[in-house]
């Protein structure tokens, strides 16, 4: 991984930032963005606890980063581990046990729960792709989703728009 620089677009609270720093063997730099103040504190604590020195934690929305800023001129990889599709949340709510759910009288909230994160994921992906980073024809983007259904939502939106 050498002197590579990464942006972890939605860094906390998971340990992927720390894992990446360890894989990089302290070389290079990870710019870890997190919007939530409490998660920023947890990430900073975990970073210190792990003895990781190549992580810069920003209390910042990745979507607000200016790709033209000199601070990001050496970034070659953006890690997008964004909010899930919400499909697990729908199942966890046990709505399927309600009589209204089984009779088909649901209010459509399930579809809305899928579309909101999908819209955010799409915006974040477009922002990441639009960044004019120092890719040197070998730039990388890594997008992580927890459920494959999210792509179905995007495909639905693309078909619907035609």
PDB file of C-alpha atoms in Angstrom:
ATOM      1  CA  UNK A   1       0.000   0.000   0.000  1.00  0.00           C
ATOM      2  CA  UNK A   2       3.072   2.179   0.356  1.00  0.00           C
ATOM      3  CA  UNK A   3       2.444   5.902   0.353  1.00  0.00           C
ATOM      4  CA  UNK A   4      -1.107   5.653  -0.933  1.00  0.00           C
ATOM      5  CA  UNK A   5      -3.719   7.986   0.430  1.00  0.00           C
ATOM      6  CA  UNK A   6      -7.291   6.881   1.020  1.00  0.00           C
ATOM      7  CA  UNK A   7     -10.544   8.549   1.931  1.00  0.00           C
ATOM      8  CA  UNK A   8     -12.845   6.452   4.105  1.00  0.00           C
ATOM      9  CA  UNK A   9     -16.078   8.274   3.283  1.00  0.00           C
ATOM     10  CA  UNK A  10     -18.188   6.952   6.192  1.00  0.00           C
ATOM     11  CA  UNK A  11     -15.573   5.824   8.671  1.00  0.00           C
ATOM     12  CA  UNK A  12     -17.186   5.102  12.020  1.00  0.00           C
ATOM     13  CA  UNK A  13     -18.042   3.130  14.020  1.00  0.00           C
ATOM     14  CA  UNK A  14     -16.714  -0.008  12.382  1.00  0.00           C
ATOM     15  CA  UNK A  15     -13.116  -1.131  12.507  1.00  0.00           C
ATOM     16  CA  UNK A  16     -12.466  -1.047   8.765  1.00  0.00           C
ATOM     17  CA  UNK A  17     -10.457   2.179   9.098  1.00  0.00           C
ATOM     18  CA  UNK A  18      -8.199   0.581  11.708  1.00  0.00           C
ATOM     19  CA  UNK A  19      -7.936  -2.603   9.649  1.00  0.00           C
ATOM     20  CA  UNK A  20      -6.916  -0.622   6.567  1.00  0.00           C
ATOM     21  CA  UNK A  21      -4.327   1.318   8.597  1.00  0.00           C
ATOM     22  CA  UNK A  22      -2.823  -1.938   9.871  1.00  0.00           C
ATOM     23  CA  UNK A  23      -2.754  -3.429   6.361  1.00  0.00           C
ATOM     24  CA  UNK A  24      -0.934  -0.274   5.224  1.00  0.00           C
ATOM     25  CA  UNK A  25       1.691  -0.908   7.954  1.00  0.00           C
ATOM     26  CA  UNK A  26       1.572   2.711   9.080  1.00  0.00           C
ATOM     27  CA  UNK A  27       2.503   4.009   5.639  1.00  0.00           C
ATOM     28  CA  UNK A  28       0.406   6.367   3.567  1.00  0.00           C
ATOM     29  CA  UNK A  29      -2.580   8.176   4.981  1.00  0.00           C
ATOM     30  CA  UNK A  30      -6.265   7.531   5.585  1.00  0.00           C
ATOM     31  CA  UNK A  31      -8.603  10.500   5.736  1.00  0.00           C
ATOM     32  CA  UNK A  32     -11.537   9.153   7.741  1.00  0.00           C
ATOM     33  CA  UNK A  33     -14.750  11.174   7.369  1.00  0.00           C
ATOM     34  CA  UNK A  34     -17.563  10.883   9.889  1.00  0.00           C
ATOM     35  CA  UNK A  35     -20.555  13.152  10.305  1.00  0.00           C
ATOM     36  CA  UNK A  36     -21.656  12.053  13.788  1.00  0.00           C
ATOM     37  CA  UNK A  37     -19.747  13.771  16.642  1.00  0.00           C
ATOM     38  CA  UNK A  38     -20.019  10.813  19.045  1.00  0.00           C
ATOM     39  CA  UNK A  39     -18.788   8.384  16.392  1.00  0.00           C
ATOM     40  CA  UNK A  40     -15.868  10.715  15.661  1.00  0.00           C
ATOM     41  CA  UNK A  41     -14.870  10.513  19.337  1.00  0.00           C
ATOM     42  CA  UNK A  42     -15.164   6.713  19.299  1.00  0.00           C
ATOM     43  CA  UNK A  43     -13.116   6.468  16.128  1.00  0.00           C
ATOM     44  CA  UNK A  44     -10.407   8.749  17.545  1.00  0.00           C
ATOM     45  CA  UNK A  45     -10.359   6.675  20.751  1.00  0.00           C
ATOM     46  CA  UNK A  46     -10.115   3.401  18.823  1.00  0.00           C
ATOM     47  CA  UNK A  47      -7.381   4.830  16.603  1.00  0.00           C
ATOM     48  CA  UNK A  48      -5.348   5.899  19.644  1.00  0.00           C
ATOM     49  CA  UNK A  49      -5.980   2.583  21.394  1.00  0.00           C
ATOM     50  CA  UNK A  50      -4.744   0.670  18.345  1.00  0.00           C
ATOM     51  CA  UNK A  51      -1.644   2.855  18.089  1.00  0.00           C
ATOM     52  CA  UNK A  52      -2.503   3.801  14.521  1.00  0.00           C
ATOM     53  CA  UNK A  53      -0.711   6.943  13.367  1.00  0.00           C
ATOM     54  CA  UNK A  54      -1.642   7.206   9.688  1.00  0.00           C
ATOM     55  CA  UNK A  55      -5.323   8.091  10.178  1.00  0.00           C
ATOM     56  CA  UNK A  56      -6.669  11.633  10.144  1.00  0.00           C
ATOM     57  CA  UNK A  57     -10.223  11.731  11.490  1.00  0.00           C
ATOM     58  CA  UNK A  58     -12.401  14.494  10.068  1.00  0.00           C
ATOM     59  CA  UNK A  59     -15.705  15.485  11.659  1.00  0.00           C
ATOM     60  CA  UNK A  60     -17.058  16.156   8.201  1.00  0.00           C
ATOM     61  CA  UNK A  61     -19.643  14.994   5.716  1.00  0.00           C
ATOM     62  CA  UNK A  62     -17.824  13.333   2.819  1.00  0.00           C
ATOM     63  CA  UNK A  63     -20.354  14.915   0.476  1.00  0.00           C
ATOM     64  CA  UNK A  64     -19.085  18.363   1.510  1.00  0.00           C
ATOM     65  CA  UNK A  65     -15.439  17.651   0.690  1.00  0.00           C
ATOM     66  CA  UNK A  66     -14.146  19.746  -2.166  1.00  0.00           C
ATOM     67  CA  UNK A  67     -12.273  17.421  -4.526  1.00  0.00           C
ATOM     68  CA  UNK A  68     -10.282  20.422  -5.796  1.00  0.00           C
ATOM     69  CA  UNK A  69      -8.822  21.021  -2.311  1.00  0.00           C
ATOM     70  CA  UNK A  70      -5.062  20.490  -2.158  1.00  0.00           C
ATOM     71  CA  UNK A  71      -5.549  18.341   0.982  1.00  0.00           C
ATOM     72  CA  UNK A  72      -6.957  15.575  -1.212  1.00  0.00           C
ATOM     73  CA  UNK A  73      -4.609  15.899  -4.192  1.00  0.00           C
ATOM     74  CA  UNK A  74      -2.772  12.654  -3.419  1.00  0.00           C
ATOM     75  CA  UNK A  75      -5.828  10.529  -2.670  1.00  0.00           C
ATOM     76  CA  UNK A  76      -5.999   7.586  -5.030  1.00  0.00           C
ATOM     77  CA  UNK A  77      -8.667   5.433  -3.391  1.00  0.00           C
ATOM     78  CA  UNK A  78     -12.071   6.175  -1.891  1.00  0.00           C
ATOM     79  CA  UNK A  79     -13.727   3.604   0.347  1.00  0.00           C
ATOM     80  CA  UNK A  80     -17.527   3.885   0.394  1.00  0.00           C
ATOM     81  CA  UNK A  81     -19.061   1.716   3.096  1.00  0.00           C
ATOM     82  CA  UNK A  82     -22.420   3.416   3.177  1.00  0.00           C
ATOM     83  CA  UNK A  83     -25.666   2.901   5.040  1.00  0.00           C
ATOM     84  CA  UNK A  84     -27.423  -0.336   4.231  1.00  0.00           C
ATOM     85  CA  UNK A  85     -30.547  -0.725   2.161  1.00  0.00           C
ATOM     86  CA  UNK A  86     -32.678  -0.981   5.266  1.00  0.00           C
ATOM     87  CA  UNK A  87     -34.064  -4.379   4.293  1.00  0.00           C
ATOM     88  CA  UNK A  88     -32.761  -5.903   7.523  1.00  0.00           C
ATOM     89  CA  UNK A  89     -34.437  -3.125   9.514  1.00  0.00           C
ATOM     90  CA  UNK A  90     -37.782  -3.857   7.873  1.00  0.00           C
ATOM     91  CA  UNK A  91     -37.488  -7.532   8.822  1.00  0.00           C
ATOM     92  CA  UNK A  92     -36.356  -6.689  12.348  1.00  0.00           C
ATOM     93  CA  UNK A  93     -39.453  -4.584  12.930  1.00  0.00           C
ATOM     94  CA  UNK A  94     -41.630  -7.711  12.654  1.00  0.00           C
ATOM     95  CA  UNK A  95     -44.164  -5.904  10.457  1.00  0.00           C
ATOM     96  CA  UNK A  96     -44.749  -9.160   8.631  1.00  0.00           C
ATOM     97  CA  UNK A  97     -46.594 -10.410  11.744  1.00  0.00           C
ATOM     98  CA  UNK A  98     -49.243  -7.693  11.533  1.00  0.00           C
ATOM     99  CA  UNK A  99     -52.616  -8.605   9.987  1.00  0.00           C
ATOM    100  CA  UNK A 100     -52.425  -5.565   7.700  1.00  0.00           C
ATOM    101  CA  UNK A 101     -49.134  -6.821   6.271  1.00  0.00           C
ATOM    102  CA  UNK A 102     -50.426 -10.278   5.366  1.00  0.00           C
ATOM    103  CA  UNK A 103     -53.616  -8.943   3.810  1.00  0.00           C
ATOM    104  CA  UNK A 104     -51.692  -6.627   1.502  1.00  0.00           C
ATOM    105  CA  UNK A 105     -52.912  -3.446   3.191  1.00  0.00           C
ATOM    106  CA  UNK A 106     -49.432  -2.167   4.025  1.00  0.00           C
ATOM    107  CA  UNK A 107     -48.789   1.521   3.577  1.00  0.00           C
ATOM    108  CA  UNK A 108     -45.706   1.130   1.362  1.00  0.00           C
ATOM    109  CA  UNK A 109     -43.211   2.151   4.038  1.00  0.00           C
ATOM    110  CA  UNK A 110     -41.003  -0.814   3.119  1.00  0.00           C
ATOM    111  CA  UNK A 111     -40.351   0.613  -0.345  1.00  0.00           C
ATOM    112  CA  UNK A 112     -39.592   4.029   1.147  1.00  0.00           C
ATOM    113  CA  UNK A 113     -37.109   2.456   3.543  1.00  0.00           C
ATOM    114  CA  UNK A 114     -35.255   1.039   0.554  1.00  0.00           C
ATOM    115  CA  UNK A 115     -35.341   4.165  -1.603  1.00  0.00           C
ATOM    116  CA  UNK A 116     -33.977   6.667   0.933  1.00  0.00           C
ATOM    117  CA  UNK A 117     -30.639   4.881   1.529  1.00  0.00           C
ATOM    118  CA  UNK A 118     -30.426   4.047  -2.178  1.00  0.00           C
ATOM    119  CA  UNK A 119     -30.708   7.741  -3.047  1.00  0.00           C
ATOM    120  CA  UNK A 120     -27.946   8.580  -0.561  1.00  0.00           C
ATOM    121  CA  UNK A 121     -25.727   5.789  -1.888  1.00  0.00           C
ATOM    122  CA  UNK A 122     -26.220   7.030  -5.425  1.00  0.00           C
ATOM    123  CA  UNK A 123     -25.304  10.621  -4.475  1.00  0.00           C
ATOM    124  CA  UNK A 124     -22.216   9.474  -2.566  1.00  0.00           C
ATOM    125  CA  UNK A 125     -21.086   7.251  -5.421  1.00  0.00           C
ATOM    126  CA  UNK A 126     -21.556  10.053  -7.954  1.00  0.00           C
ATOM    127  CA  UNK A 127     -19.619  12.439  -5.681  1.00  0.00           C
ATOM    128  CA  UNK A 128     -16.788   9.925  -5.318  1.00  0.00           C
ATOM    129  CA  UNK A 129     -16.641   9.344  -9.057  1.00  0.00           C
ATOM    130  CA  UNK A 130     -16.652  13.076  -9.758  1.00  0.00           C
ATOM    131  CA  UNK A 131     -13.621  13.736  -7.565  1.00  0.00           C
ATOM    132  CA  UNK A 132     -10.672  14.823  -9.669  1.00  0.00           C
ATOM    133  CA  UNK A 133      -8.113  12.842  -7.744  1.00  0.00           C
ATOM    134  CA  UNK A 134      -4.555  11.919  -8.611  1.00  0.00           C
ATOM    135  CA  UNK A 135      -5.521   8.575 -10.112  1.00  0.00           C
ATOM    136  CA  UNK A 136      -2.573   8.225 -12.549  1.00  0.00           C
ATOM    137  CA  UNK A 137      -4.737   5.827 -14.585  1.00  0.00           C
ATOM    138  CA  UNK A 138      -4.728   3.394 -11.678  1.00  0.00           C
ATOM    139  CA  UNK A 139      -7.188   4.890  -9.207  1.00  0.00           C
ATOM    140  CA  UNK A 140      -9.489   2.700  -7.201  1.00  0.00           C
ATOM    141  CA  UNK A 141     -12.917   2.956  -5.704  1.00  0.00           C
ATOM    142  CA  UNK A 142     -14.273   0.457  -3.238  1.00  0.00           C
ATOM    143  CA  UNK A 143     -17.992   0.382  -2.510  1.00  0.00           C
ATOM    144  CA  UNK A 144     -19.381  -1.893   0.162  1.00  0.00           C
ATOM    145  CA  UNK A 145     -23.067  -2.679   0.549  1.00  0.00           C
ATOM    146  CA  UNK A 146     -24.565  -5.110   3.000  1.00  0.00           C
ATOM    147  CA  UNK A 147     -27.455  -6.216   0.811  1.00  0.00           C
ATOM    148  CA  UNK A 148     -27.653  -6.882  -2.945  1.00  0.00           C
ATOM    149  CA  UNK A 149     -31.220  -5.529  -3.027  1.00  0.00           C
ATOM    150  CA  UNK A 150     -29.873  -1.990  -3.213  1.00  0.00           C
ATOM    151  CA  UNK A 151     -28.886  -2.549  -6.828  1.00  0.00           C
ATOM    152  CA  UNK A 152     -32.436  -3.646  -7.576  1.00  0.00           C
ATOM    153  CA  UNK A 153     -33.694  -0.307  -6.278  1.00  0.00           C
ATOM    154  CA  UNK A 154     -31.257   1.565  -8.530  1.00  0.00           C
ATOM    155  CA  UNK A 155     -32.247  -0.581 -11.521  1.00  0.00           C
ATOM    156  CA  UNK A 156     -35.897   0.133 -10.753  1.00  0.00           C
ATOM    157  CA  UNK A 157     -35.209   3.861 -10.685  1.00  0.00           C
ATOM    158  CA  UNK A 158     -33.281   3.717 -13.967  1.00  0.00           C
ATOM    159  CA  UNK A 159     -36.067   1.786 -15.697  1.00  0.00           C
ATOM    160  CA  UNK A 160     -38.692   4.091 -14.210  1.00  0.00           C
ATOM    161  CA  UNK A 161     -36.818   7.149 -15.518  1.00  0.00           C
ATOM    162  CA  UNK A 162     -36.759   5.864 -19.124  1.00  0.00           C
TER     163      UNK A 162
END
